[in-house]
Structure formats: structure tokens, C-alpha cells
XYZ file of C-alpha atoms in Angstrom:
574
model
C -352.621 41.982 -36.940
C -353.722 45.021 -39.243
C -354.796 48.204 -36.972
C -358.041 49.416 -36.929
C -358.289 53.049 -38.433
C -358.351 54.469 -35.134
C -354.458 53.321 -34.477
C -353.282 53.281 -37.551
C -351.046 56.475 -37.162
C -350.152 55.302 -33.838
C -348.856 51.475 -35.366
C -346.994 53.521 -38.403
C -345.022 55.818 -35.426
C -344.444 53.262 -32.560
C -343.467 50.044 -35.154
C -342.010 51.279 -37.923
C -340.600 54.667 -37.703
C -339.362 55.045 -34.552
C -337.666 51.614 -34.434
C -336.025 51.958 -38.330
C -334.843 56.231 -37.259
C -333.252 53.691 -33.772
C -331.285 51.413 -35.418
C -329.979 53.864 -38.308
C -328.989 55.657 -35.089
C -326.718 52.854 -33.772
C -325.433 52.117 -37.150
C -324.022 55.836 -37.683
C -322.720 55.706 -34.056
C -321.098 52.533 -34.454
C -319.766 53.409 -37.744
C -318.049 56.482 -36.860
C -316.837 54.820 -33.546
C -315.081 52.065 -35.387
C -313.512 54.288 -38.288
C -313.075 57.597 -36.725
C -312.461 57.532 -33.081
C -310.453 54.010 -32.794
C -309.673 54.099 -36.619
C -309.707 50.543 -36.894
C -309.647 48.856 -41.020
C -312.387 48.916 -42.841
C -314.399 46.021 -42.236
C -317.521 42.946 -42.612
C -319.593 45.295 -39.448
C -318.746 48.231 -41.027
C -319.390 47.653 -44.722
C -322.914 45.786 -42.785
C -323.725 48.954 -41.266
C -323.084 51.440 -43.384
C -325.332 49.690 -46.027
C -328.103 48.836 -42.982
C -328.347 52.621 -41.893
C -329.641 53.794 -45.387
C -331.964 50.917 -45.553
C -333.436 51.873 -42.137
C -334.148 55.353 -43.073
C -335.696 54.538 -46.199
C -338.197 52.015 -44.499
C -338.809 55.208 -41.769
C -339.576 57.249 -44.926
C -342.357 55.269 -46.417
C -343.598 54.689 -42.804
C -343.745 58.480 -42.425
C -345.724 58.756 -45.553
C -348.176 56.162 -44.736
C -348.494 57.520 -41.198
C -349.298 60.933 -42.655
C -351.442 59.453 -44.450
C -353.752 57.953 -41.870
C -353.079 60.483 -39.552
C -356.216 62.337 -40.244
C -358.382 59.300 -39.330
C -356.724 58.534 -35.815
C -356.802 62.487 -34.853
C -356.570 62.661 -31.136
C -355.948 58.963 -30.813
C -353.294 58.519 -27.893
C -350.327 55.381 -28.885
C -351.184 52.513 -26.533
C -348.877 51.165 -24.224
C -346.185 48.195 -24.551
C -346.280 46.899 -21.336
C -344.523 43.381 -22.477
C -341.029 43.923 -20.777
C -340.449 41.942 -17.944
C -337.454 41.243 -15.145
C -336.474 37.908 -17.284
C -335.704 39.965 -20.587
C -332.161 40.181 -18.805
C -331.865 36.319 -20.083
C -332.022 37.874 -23.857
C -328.253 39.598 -23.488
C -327.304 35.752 -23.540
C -327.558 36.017 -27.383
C -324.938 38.721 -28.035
C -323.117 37.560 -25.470
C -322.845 33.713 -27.351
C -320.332 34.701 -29.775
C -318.105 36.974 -27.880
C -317.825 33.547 -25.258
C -317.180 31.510 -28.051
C -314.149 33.865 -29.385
C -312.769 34.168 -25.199
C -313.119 30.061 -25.637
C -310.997 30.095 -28.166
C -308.531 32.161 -27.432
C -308.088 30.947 -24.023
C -304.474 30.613 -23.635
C -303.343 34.378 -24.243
C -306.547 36.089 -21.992
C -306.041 36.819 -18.803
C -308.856 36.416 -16.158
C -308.423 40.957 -16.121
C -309.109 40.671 -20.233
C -311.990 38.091 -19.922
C -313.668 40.165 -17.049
C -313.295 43.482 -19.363
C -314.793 42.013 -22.825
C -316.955 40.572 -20.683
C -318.612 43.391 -19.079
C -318.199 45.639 -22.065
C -320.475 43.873 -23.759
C -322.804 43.292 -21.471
C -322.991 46.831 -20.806
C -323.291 47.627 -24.503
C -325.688 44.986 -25.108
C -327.827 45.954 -21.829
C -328.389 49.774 -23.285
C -329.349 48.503 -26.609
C -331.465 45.782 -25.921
C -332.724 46.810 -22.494
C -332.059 50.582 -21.459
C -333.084 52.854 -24.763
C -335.889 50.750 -25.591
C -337.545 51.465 -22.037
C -336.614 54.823 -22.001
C -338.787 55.005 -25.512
C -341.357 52.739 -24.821
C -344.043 55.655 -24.457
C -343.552 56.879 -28.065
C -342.669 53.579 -29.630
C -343.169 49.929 -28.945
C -340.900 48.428 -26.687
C -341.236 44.921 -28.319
C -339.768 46.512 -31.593
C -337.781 48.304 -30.120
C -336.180 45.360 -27.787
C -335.760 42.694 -30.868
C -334.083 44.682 -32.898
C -332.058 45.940 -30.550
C -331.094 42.262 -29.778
C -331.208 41.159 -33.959
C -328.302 44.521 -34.323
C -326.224 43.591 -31.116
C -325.891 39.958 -32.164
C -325.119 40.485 -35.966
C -321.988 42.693 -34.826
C -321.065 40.225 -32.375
C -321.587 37.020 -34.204
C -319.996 38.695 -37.817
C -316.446 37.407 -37.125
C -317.710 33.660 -37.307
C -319.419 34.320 -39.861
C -316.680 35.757 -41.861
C -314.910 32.810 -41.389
C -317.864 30.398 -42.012
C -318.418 32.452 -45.448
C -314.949 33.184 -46.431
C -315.275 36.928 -46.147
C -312.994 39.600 -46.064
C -313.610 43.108 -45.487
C -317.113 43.303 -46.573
C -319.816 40.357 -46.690
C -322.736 39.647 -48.484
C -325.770 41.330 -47.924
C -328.164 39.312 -49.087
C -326.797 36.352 -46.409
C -326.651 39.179 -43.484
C -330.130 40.224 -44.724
C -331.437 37.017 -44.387
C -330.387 36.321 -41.198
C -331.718 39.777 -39.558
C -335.186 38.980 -40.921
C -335.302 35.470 -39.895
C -334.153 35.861 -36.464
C -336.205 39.026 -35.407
C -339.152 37.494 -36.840
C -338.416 34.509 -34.927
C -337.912 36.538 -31.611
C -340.335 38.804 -32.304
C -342.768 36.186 -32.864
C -342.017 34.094 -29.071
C -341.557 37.841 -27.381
C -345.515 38.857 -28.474
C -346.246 35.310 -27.337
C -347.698 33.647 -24.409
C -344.723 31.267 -25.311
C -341.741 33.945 -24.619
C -340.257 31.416 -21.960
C -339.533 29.438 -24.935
C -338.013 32.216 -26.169
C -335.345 32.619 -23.017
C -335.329 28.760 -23.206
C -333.732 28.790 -26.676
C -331.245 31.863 -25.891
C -329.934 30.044 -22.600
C -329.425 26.554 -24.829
C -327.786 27.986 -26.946
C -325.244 29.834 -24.968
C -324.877 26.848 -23.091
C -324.275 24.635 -25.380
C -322.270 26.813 -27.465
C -320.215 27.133 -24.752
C -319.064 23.795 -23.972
C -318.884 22.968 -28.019
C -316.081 25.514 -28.070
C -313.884 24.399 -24.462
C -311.316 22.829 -24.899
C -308.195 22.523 -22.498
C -304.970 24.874 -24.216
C -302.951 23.222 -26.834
C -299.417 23.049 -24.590
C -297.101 20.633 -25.846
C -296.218 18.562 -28.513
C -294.147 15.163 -28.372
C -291.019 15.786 -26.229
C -293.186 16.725 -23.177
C -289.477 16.351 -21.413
C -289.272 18.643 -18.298
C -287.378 21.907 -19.726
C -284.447 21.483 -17.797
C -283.850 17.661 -19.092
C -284.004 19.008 -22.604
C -281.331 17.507 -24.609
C -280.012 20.578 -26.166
C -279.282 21.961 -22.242
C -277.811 19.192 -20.801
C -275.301 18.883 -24.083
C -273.755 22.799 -23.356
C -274.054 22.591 -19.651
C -270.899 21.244 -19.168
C -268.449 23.055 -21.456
C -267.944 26.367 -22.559
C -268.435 27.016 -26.418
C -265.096 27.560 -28.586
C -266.466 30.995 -29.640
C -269.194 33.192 -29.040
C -270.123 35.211 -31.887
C -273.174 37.653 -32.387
C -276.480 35.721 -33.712
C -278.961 37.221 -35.723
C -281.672 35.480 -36.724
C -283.840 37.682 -38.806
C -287.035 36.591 -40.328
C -289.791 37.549 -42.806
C -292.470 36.195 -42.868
C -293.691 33.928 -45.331
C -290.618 34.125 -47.585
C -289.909 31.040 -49.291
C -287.266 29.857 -51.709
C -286.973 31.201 -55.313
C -288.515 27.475 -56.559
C -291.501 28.399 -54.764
C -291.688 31.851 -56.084
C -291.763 30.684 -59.655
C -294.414 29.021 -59.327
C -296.204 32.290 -58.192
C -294.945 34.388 -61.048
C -291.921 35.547 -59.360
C -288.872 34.973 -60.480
C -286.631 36.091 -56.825
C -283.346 34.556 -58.505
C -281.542 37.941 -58.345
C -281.929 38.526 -54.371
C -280.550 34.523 -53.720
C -277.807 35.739 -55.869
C -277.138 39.071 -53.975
C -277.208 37.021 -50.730
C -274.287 34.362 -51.900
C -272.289 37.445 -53.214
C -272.227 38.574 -49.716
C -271.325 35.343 -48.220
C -274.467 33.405 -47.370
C -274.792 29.447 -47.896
C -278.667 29.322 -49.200
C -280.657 26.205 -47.931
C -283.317 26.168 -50.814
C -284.751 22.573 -49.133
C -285.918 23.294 -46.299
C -289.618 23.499 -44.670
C -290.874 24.117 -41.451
C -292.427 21.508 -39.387
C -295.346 24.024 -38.528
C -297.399 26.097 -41.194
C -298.340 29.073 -38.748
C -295.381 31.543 -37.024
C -296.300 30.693 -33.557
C -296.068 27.175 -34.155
C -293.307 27.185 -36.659
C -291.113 29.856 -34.629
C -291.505 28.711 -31.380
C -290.696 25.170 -31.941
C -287.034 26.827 -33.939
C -286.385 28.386 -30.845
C -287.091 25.879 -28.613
C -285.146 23.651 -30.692
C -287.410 20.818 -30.445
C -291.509 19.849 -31.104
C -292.338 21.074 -27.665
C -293.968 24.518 -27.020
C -293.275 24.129 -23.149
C -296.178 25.762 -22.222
C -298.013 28.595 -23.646
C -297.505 27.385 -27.794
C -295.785 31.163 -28.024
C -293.171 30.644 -25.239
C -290.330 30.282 -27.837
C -291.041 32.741 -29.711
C -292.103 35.583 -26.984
C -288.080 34.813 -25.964
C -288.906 32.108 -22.975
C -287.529 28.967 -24.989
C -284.763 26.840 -25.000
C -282.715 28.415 -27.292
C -282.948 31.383 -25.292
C -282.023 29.537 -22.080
C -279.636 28.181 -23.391
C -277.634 31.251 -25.429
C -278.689 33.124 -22.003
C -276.314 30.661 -19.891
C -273.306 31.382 -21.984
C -273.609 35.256 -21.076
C -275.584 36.684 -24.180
C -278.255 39.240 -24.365
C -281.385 38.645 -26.155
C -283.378 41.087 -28.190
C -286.482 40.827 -29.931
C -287.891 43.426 -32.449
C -291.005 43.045 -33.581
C -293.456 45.185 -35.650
C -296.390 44.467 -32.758
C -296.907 42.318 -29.732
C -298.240 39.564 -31.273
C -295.780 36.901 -29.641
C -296.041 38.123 -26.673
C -299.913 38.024 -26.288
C -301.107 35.786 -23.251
C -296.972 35.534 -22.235
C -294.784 38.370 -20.900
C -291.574 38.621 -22.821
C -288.627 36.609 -22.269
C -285.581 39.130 -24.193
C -283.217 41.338 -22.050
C -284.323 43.995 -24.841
C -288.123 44.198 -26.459
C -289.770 46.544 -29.181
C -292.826 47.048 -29.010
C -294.093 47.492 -25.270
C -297.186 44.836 -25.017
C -300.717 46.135 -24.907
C -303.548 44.337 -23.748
C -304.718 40.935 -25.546
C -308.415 41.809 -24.636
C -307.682 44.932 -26.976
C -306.346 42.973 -29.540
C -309.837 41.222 -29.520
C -311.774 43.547 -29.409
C -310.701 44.661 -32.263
C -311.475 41.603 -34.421
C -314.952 41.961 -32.884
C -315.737 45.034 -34.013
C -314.429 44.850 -37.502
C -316.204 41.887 -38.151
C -313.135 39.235 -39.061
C -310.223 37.864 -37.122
C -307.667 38.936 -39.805
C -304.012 37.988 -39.107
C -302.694 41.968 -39.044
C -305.682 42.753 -36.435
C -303.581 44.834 -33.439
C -300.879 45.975 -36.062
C -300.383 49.480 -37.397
C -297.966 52.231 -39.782
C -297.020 53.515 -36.630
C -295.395 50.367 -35.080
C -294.155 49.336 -38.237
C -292.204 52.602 -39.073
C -290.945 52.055 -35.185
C -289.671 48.698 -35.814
C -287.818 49.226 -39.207
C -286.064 52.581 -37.103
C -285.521 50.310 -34.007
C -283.812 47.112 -35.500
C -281.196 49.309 -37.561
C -280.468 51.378 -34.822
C -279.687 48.032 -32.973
C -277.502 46.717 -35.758
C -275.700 49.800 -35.911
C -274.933 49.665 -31.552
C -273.081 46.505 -30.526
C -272.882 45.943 -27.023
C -269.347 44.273 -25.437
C -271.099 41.191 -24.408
C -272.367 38.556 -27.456
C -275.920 39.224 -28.388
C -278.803 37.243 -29.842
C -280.998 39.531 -32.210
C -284.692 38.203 -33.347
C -286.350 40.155 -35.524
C -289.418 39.460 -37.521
C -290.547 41.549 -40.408
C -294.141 41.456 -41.145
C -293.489 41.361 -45.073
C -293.589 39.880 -47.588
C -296.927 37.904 -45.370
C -299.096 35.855 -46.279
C -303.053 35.643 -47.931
C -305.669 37.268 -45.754
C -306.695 33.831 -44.236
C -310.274 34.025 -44.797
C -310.312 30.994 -47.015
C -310.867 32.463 -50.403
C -308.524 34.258 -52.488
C -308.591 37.868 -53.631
C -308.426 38.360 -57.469
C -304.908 40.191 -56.625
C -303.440 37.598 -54.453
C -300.130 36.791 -56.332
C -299.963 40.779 -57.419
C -300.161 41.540 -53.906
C -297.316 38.667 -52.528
C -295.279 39.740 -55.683
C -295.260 43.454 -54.267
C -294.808 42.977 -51.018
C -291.941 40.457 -51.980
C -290.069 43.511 -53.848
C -290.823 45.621 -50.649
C -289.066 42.469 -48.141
C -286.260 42.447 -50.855
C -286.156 46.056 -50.239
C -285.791 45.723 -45.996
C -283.796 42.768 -46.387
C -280.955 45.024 -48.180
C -281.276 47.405 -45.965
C -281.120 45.060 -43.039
C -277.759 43.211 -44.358
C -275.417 46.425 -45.821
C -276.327 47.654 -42.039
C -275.458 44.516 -40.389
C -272.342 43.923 -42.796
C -270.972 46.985 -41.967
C -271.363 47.080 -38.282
C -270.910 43.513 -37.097
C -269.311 41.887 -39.979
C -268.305 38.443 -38.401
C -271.654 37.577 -36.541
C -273.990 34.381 -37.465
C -276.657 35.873 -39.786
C -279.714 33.830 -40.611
C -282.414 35.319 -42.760
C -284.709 32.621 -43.306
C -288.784 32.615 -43.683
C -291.191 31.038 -41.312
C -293.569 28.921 -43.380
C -295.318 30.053 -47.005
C -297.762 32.461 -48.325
C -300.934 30.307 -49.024
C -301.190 31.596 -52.504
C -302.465 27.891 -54.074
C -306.183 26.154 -54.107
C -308.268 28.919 -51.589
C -305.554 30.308 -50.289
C -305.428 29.279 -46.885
C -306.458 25.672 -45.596
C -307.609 22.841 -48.020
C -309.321 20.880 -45.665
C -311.748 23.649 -45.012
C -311.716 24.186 -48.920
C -312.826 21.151 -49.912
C -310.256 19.922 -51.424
C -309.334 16.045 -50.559
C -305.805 14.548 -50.139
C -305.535 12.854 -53.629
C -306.092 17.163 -55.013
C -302.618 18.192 -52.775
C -299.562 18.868 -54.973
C -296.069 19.215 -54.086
C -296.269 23.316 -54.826
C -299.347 23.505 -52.485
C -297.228 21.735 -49.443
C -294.217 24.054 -50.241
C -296.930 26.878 -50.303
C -297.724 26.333 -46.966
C -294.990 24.261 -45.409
C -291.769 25.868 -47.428
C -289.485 28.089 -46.147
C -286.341 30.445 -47.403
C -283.270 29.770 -45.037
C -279.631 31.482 -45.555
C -276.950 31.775 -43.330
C -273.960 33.874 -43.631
C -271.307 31.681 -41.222
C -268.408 33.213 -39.263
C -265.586 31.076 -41.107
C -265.591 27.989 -43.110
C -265.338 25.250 -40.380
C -269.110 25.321 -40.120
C -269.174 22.849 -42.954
C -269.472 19.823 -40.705
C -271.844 21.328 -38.749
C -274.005 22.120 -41.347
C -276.469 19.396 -41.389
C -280.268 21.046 -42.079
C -283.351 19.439 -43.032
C -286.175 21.408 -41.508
C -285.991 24.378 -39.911
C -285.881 23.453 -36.328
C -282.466 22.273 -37.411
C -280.856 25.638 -37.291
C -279.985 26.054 -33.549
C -278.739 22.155 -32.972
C -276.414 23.624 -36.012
C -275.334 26.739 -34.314
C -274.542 25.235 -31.105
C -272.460 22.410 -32.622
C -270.233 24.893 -34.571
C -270.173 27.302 -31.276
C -268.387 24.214 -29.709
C -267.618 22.872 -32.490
C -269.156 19.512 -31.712
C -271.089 17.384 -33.654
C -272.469 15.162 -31.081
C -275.009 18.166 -30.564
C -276.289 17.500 -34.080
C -278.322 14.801 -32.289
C -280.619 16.690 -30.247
C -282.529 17.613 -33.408
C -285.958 16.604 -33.930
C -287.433 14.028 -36.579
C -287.996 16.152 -39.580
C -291.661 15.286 -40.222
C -294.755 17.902 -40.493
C -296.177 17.782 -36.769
C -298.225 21.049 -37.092
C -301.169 21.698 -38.855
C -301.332 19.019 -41.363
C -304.952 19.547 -42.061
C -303.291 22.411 -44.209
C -302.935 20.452 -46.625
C -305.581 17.840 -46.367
C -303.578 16.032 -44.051
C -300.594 15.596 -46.145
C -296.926 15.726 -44.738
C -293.642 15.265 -45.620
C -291.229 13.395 -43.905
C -287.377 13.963 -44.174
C -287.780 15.568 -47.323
C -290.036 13.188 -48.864
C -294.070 14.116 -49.576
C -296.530 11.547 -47.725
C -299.912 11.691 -49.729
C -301.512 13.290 -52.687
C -300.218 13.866 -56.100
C -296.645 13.449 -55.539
C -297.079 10.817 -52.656
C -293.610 9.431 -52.444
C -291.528 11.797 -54.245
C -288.970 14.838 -52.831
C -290.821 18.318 -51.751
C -288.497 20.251 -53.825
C -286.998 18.979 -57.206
C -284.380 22.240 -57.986
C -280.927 21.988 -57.754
């Protein structure tokens, strides 16, 4: 309704100024909280913000014009009251507090009950001043209505902007026009049912849809896979329980991530011929046919080291240095190590090595994070700092060999993969193609070390999966793209990995029996007692994880199932 002339001043002040001068106030402090004091990456809430808080003051200015305007004609006029609040508003944090369920929901099975209780409570202290603290402490110079629903429109937008990153495909700054949209629509709507007689349908619709939002997203933790064999009746244990192994050298096993073989890399531009050849000059057997039966580290890693398609347990217990392999290497007297450039294998799952870099911080943290920049990106918790601290760390390690055998893990961050968000950047093959020359780079670095100092030791360098460089650069299920559109370069994109081993002596060759990359340890334990009957504890060499990749495509001992090149090999090179 249109104010008489004896309120006018009073509607421009209390509805419009007031409320637009508030929320360019929680955009600037949010903004510099995010960037300056926890210097998080630039981000979807922050790019939203920064472009909201300019908005905001430029609606206060025309207010303040207007209400200067008609100020004249409402001289003396005292702003009425907003006495709408009530002791069921509480019901409105439900809204903010929908997403930030929905991410705990998901991530289940690295939170503790300590990390849901803290994100918990943060935000529903954050969300309480917002929505219900500053707007009664203003309430008798602007209108608490206003004041409340935008406060509630502001909270939810930064909590909900990480799903809908990933529903739009966004990375590192959204569109406005969609954010827009969906400020004006839902503060209209709640505006609308809070000024109403009908404002319990307003509460009504907040607690559905946390409700139900809620038990869309539960689901029990993804455990196991196949084997679901009790750990101690795993085949690979019970085949070196007996005996001890004819030799016991050093194992390194030293990964990067999304490094994949030099067929593969042509197809991105890059022609990686000239580091294969470096590595056979220095004694490595290259394995340029293998591929992973997972397309994601955790899933691809753990089931290596567990030798088998069982996570037993928590899906990072191989990797976090809890698995089989480890059980089993442990048992024969070695030490374990595992370097890492952050914690992220060891989030939800203390870690399993003798030796660890980093120390493990909070999951909860980790989270929060994501939250507040808006998008779940892969590197969220990693930083220079720990990165600098791993490269120092692993050559010092390489360069200190203990008198007992050891059992290194390392896993460099580089070359990596696409940003995940389900669209490529217009760089996306510039930026792989760097980042491969930087991993070429470390990889040198890693070997003239490891050459020098421990010369006769196992030495895998291998990658964990691809890059996702092909159709959007991520999954082509949630692309769009159906099974008959999958080629053979988008399942080695995703499902291809880069394997060399530099072997001890030359009686690994009969030993040497590698399809996917679960293979290796079954390898290494049969030439450690040089045994062959251990070569059949490995697994069936078929895709198992994340299919939906590639549109549900798979390959099965070597061979592509579906798509373009149903039928045929994965990789056609020599």
C-alpha cells in the first residue's frame, strides 16, 4: 500500500533505507571476513556480495532522495511501530539452516558428532543475529518486517550458494541475474505471508521444507563394495601369514594425481613422450594400459591399498593408511609413511602411518569453508603453505632411510584435475598442460633424490584416475550426454591412469601381471616372496566406481562396455 503524505518520509526511512544501508552492511562484513581475516579463494558468495553491497547502497540513495523529498510534508510525523515479530519467528532460522543440513547429510561419514554440533550452532547463531537479533534491536527506526526478510533472503543465499553452484555449473563467481532472481522472488514471497494473517503458512512451508529436505538427502554411508569379507579373512593376509617374504626392500609408491599415460595426453595437446622416456632411462618398466577401477582418489586409492573392491569401512580407510596393504607390509616389520599436501584422506578417519605430514585439522573446518565460498571445490582446505611443507617434507624423507624397510605414500596434488563444477573453463587443457610441466618438474626432483639415496627400493609413480578434460569436464551423466555420445578418450579421461615401476632386479618379470591398478600390490607381494600363487588375490578388473562418469560406461579387462567404441580395447598404442 502507497503511504499517505503524512508517512511518506517515515515509509522511505524505515523500508527502504535503513534495510538497503543493513544488508550492504553484512555484505562488506562478510566480504572482508571471508577474504581478509580467514583469506579463503575468491568465490560464488563473495563475487554475490561484493556486487549486492553496491546495489544496496544505490537503492538507499534514491530512497534518501525521495525521502528528502517528502520530508517537508510529514514534518513532525513520528515512524509507526512494527509490532509483527512474534516468539514463532524462531521457526524462520529453519531456512538457512536447510542447506547447511543438507551438506552435514552428505558428508556424513567424515563429521564427527563435535563437527556437526559446531556448524550447527554456528549457524544458528549467525543466522539468529541476522534474522532475529539486529532487526529487533532496529525495529524503532526501521521496520522490523524488512528488516527480518531480508535478513532471512541474505542468510539463506550464502548458505544455499554451494548447491547452487553445483546445480548451475559455477565456479568462482555465478550469475547475477539467476541470484537476482531468486532474492526477489523469495523475499517477496516471505514478505508477502510475514505481513499476512497467513504467516503460519509461512513457518508451515519453512518447516516442510527442512523436513523434507532432510530425509531426501539421508542416506546410510557408502562402506563397502563387493568383497564385504571380514578384514582379517582377506585373501591377500591369509596368503603372507604363513611365510616370511624372500626380501624386503623399501616401497615407494608415489602418486600424482590425475597423471595419465602419454596416449592420453595427446589427445589433450600434450605430447609427455620425453618424461616416459626419462623414466625407462632410469630403469622403470611403464604400464601405459592401465586404468583404475574408481574415477575419484578416495575411491581409486583406497581400493589400491586395500588391494581389493572393499573400502572396509570408512571409503578412505586405505588411503588414510588403515588398509590391507598396510596391514599387511606392517606384519612383516615395515614402517609406513604418508606425505600429503593436506589432510584430505584423513578427514572423518584418524591416520593409520607410523609417520604423517600434515597434522589433521578439523573436517567441520574443512566445510565450512566450502560454505562460505560458495562451491565445494576439490582444493577447498588446501593451501601454499602446506604445499611448500610437503614438497620440503617428502625429500627430506627420501634423503633419511631408517634401518628397518619402509613403505612411503606420497601424493602430489599436481598435475589435478578440472575444477569439478561441471563446465569447463576456456583454459582447461592450458591449465592441465602447465601444471603437467610443473608434475614433470616434482617428479624429477622426486626420482634423482630417491635414486641417489635408496637406489634398490620398489618405486612406483603411477596416477590415480584422469583429468576430466573431455565433454563438460567432469561427469557426463550430469552433462547430458547419453551412453551412445561416450568415446574411448572420454573413459581414459576419467578412468586412465599413468603407472611405472622401477623393480629391484629382473626376476619381477613373472610377477608382473597388471591390468588395473589395484593390481600393483598382489604384484609386489608375489615378487617379495616370489610367489605367484599371490597373483590370485587380485580383483576382477572391471570399472566398479563411479560409472555414471561416463554415462554408465565401463570397461572390463581392458575391453570398453558401451558407447562409441563398445567392444573394442581402452587403449590402442603400442
Amino acid at each position: 500500500m502507497v503511504p499517505t503524505n503524512m508517512n511518506k518520509s517515515a515509509f522511505w526511512l524505515r523500508n527502504l533505507i535503513i534495510p538497503a544501508v543493513v544488508l550492504s552492511a553484512y555484505c562488506l562484513i562478510f566480504a572482508h571476513y571471508i577474504s581478509a581475516l580467514r583469506q579463503l579463494p575468491d568465490g560464488v558468495n563473495l563475487a554475490f556480495t561484493q556486487a549486492l553491497w553496491p546495489a544496496m547502497l544505490g537503492l538507499a540513495g534514491i530512497a534518501l532522495m525521495a525521502y528528502l523529498l517528502t520530508l517537508r510534508m510529514s514534518a513532525g510525523a513520528s515512524p509507526p511501530k512494527d509490532v509483527l515479530g512474534n516468539k514463532l519467528d524462531w521457526l524462520l532460522l529453519l531456512l538457512p539452516l536447510t542447506p547447511v543440513v543438507q551438506y552435514l547429510l552428505k558428508n556424513q561419514e567424515i563429521l564427527t558428532l563435535a563437527d556437526v554440533s559446531y556448524l550447527l550452532g554456528l549457524f544458528l547463531v549467525c543466522s539468529a543475529m541476522v534474522v532475529l537479533l539486529i532487526p529487533a534491536i532496529l525495529q524503532q527506526r526501521a521496520s522490523l518486517s524488512v528488516l527480518r526478510i531480508s535478513g532471512l533472503t541474505f542468510v539463506f543465499m550464502l548458505t544455499n550458494m554451494a548447491a547452487l553452484s553445483a546445480s548451475f555449473r559455477w565456479f568462482s563467481e555465478g550469475e547475477l541475474k539467476i541470484q537476482l532472481s531468486i532474492v526477489l522472488a523469495l523475499f517477496t514471497l516471505a514478505f508477502l505471508l510475514y505481513r499476512s494473517k497467513h504467516r503460519a503458512l509461512l513457518y508451515l512451508l519453512i518447516a516442510t521444507y527442512f523436513i523434507s529436505n532432510g530425509l531426501a538427502n539421508w542416506e546410510a554411508p557408502a562402506t563397502t563394495g563387493t568383497d564385504s569379507l571380514p578384514l582379517t579373512q582377506h585373501p591377500l593376509l591369509q596368503a603372507v601369514a604363513d611365510e616370511p617374504p624372500a626380501q624386503t626392500p623399501n616401497i615407494y609408491l608415489l602418486i600424482y594425481d590425475s597423471y595419465v599415460a602419454n596416449e592420453t595426453m595427446l589427445q589433450y595437446g600434450i605430447d609427455n613422450g620425453e618424461q616416459e622416456e626419462y623414466l625407462v632411462q632410469q630403469g622403470f618398466r611403464l604400464y601405459p594400459h592401465t586404468y583404475s577401477i574408481g574415477g575419484h582418489s578416495v575411491a581409486s586409492i583406497s581400493t589400491v591399498l586395500n588391494a581389493s573392491t572393499d573400502f572396509y569401512g570408512n571409503s578412505r580407510s586405505g588411503a588414510s593408511g588403515n588398509g590391507i596393504v598396510h596391514e599387511a607390509l606392517q606384519n612383516l616389520g615395515y614402517d609406513t609413511y604418508g606425505i600429503f599436501p593436506s589432510d584430505f584422506f584423513f578427514q572423518g578417519i584418524n591416520s593409520g602411518y607410523d609417520v604423517t605430514f600434515p597434522e589433521s585439522k578439523p573436517v567441520a573446518q574443512v566445510l565450512l569453508d566450502g560454505i562460505l565460498v560458495g562451491e565445494f571445490r576439490f582444493d577447498i582446505g588446501f593451501d601454499s603453505h602446506t604445499n611448500a611443507g610437503f614438497l620440503q617434507r617428502k625429500l627430506q624423507l627420501f634423503q633419511e632411510i631408517p634401518s628397518s624397510p619402509l613403505f612411503h605414500y606420497s601424493h602430489s596434488y599436481l598435475p589435478g584435475h578440472s575444477q569439478n563444477s561441471g563446465a569447463c573453463l576456456p583454459n582447461e587443457k592450458e591449465l592441465y598442460a602447465k601444471n603437467v610441466r610443473l608434475a614433470n618438474q616434482e617428479m624429477r626432483m622426486d626420482l634423482d633424490t630417491l635414486l641417489q639415496f635408496d637406489p634398490h627400493a620398489i618405486i612406483i609413480v603411477a596416477g590415480d584416475h584422469g583429468p576430466y578434460l573431455s565433454k563438460n569436464c567432469y561427469s557426463t551423466s550430469e552433462g547430458g550426454y547419453n551412453l551412445r555420445e561416450i568415446t574411448r578418450y572420454d573413459i581414459q579421461d576419467r578412468f586412465g591412469t599413468f603407472l611405472a615401476i622401477r623393480w629391484p632386479t629382473q626376476t619381477y618379470k613373472q610377477y608382473d601381471q597388471i591390468v588395473v591398478l589395484q593390481d600393483l600390490f598382489p604384484a609386489i607381494f608375489a615378487y617379495l616372496y616370489q610367489d605367484t600363487s599371490i597373483l590370485n588375490v587380485r580383483i576382477p578388473p572391471v570399472i566398479l566406481y563411479e560409472p555414471s562418469l561416463v554415462s554408465g560406461a565401463y570397461v572390463e579387462d581392458g575391453i570398453i562396455r558401451g558407447g562409441v567404441n563398445d567392444g573394442e580395447p581402452l587403449f590402442i598404442s603400442d
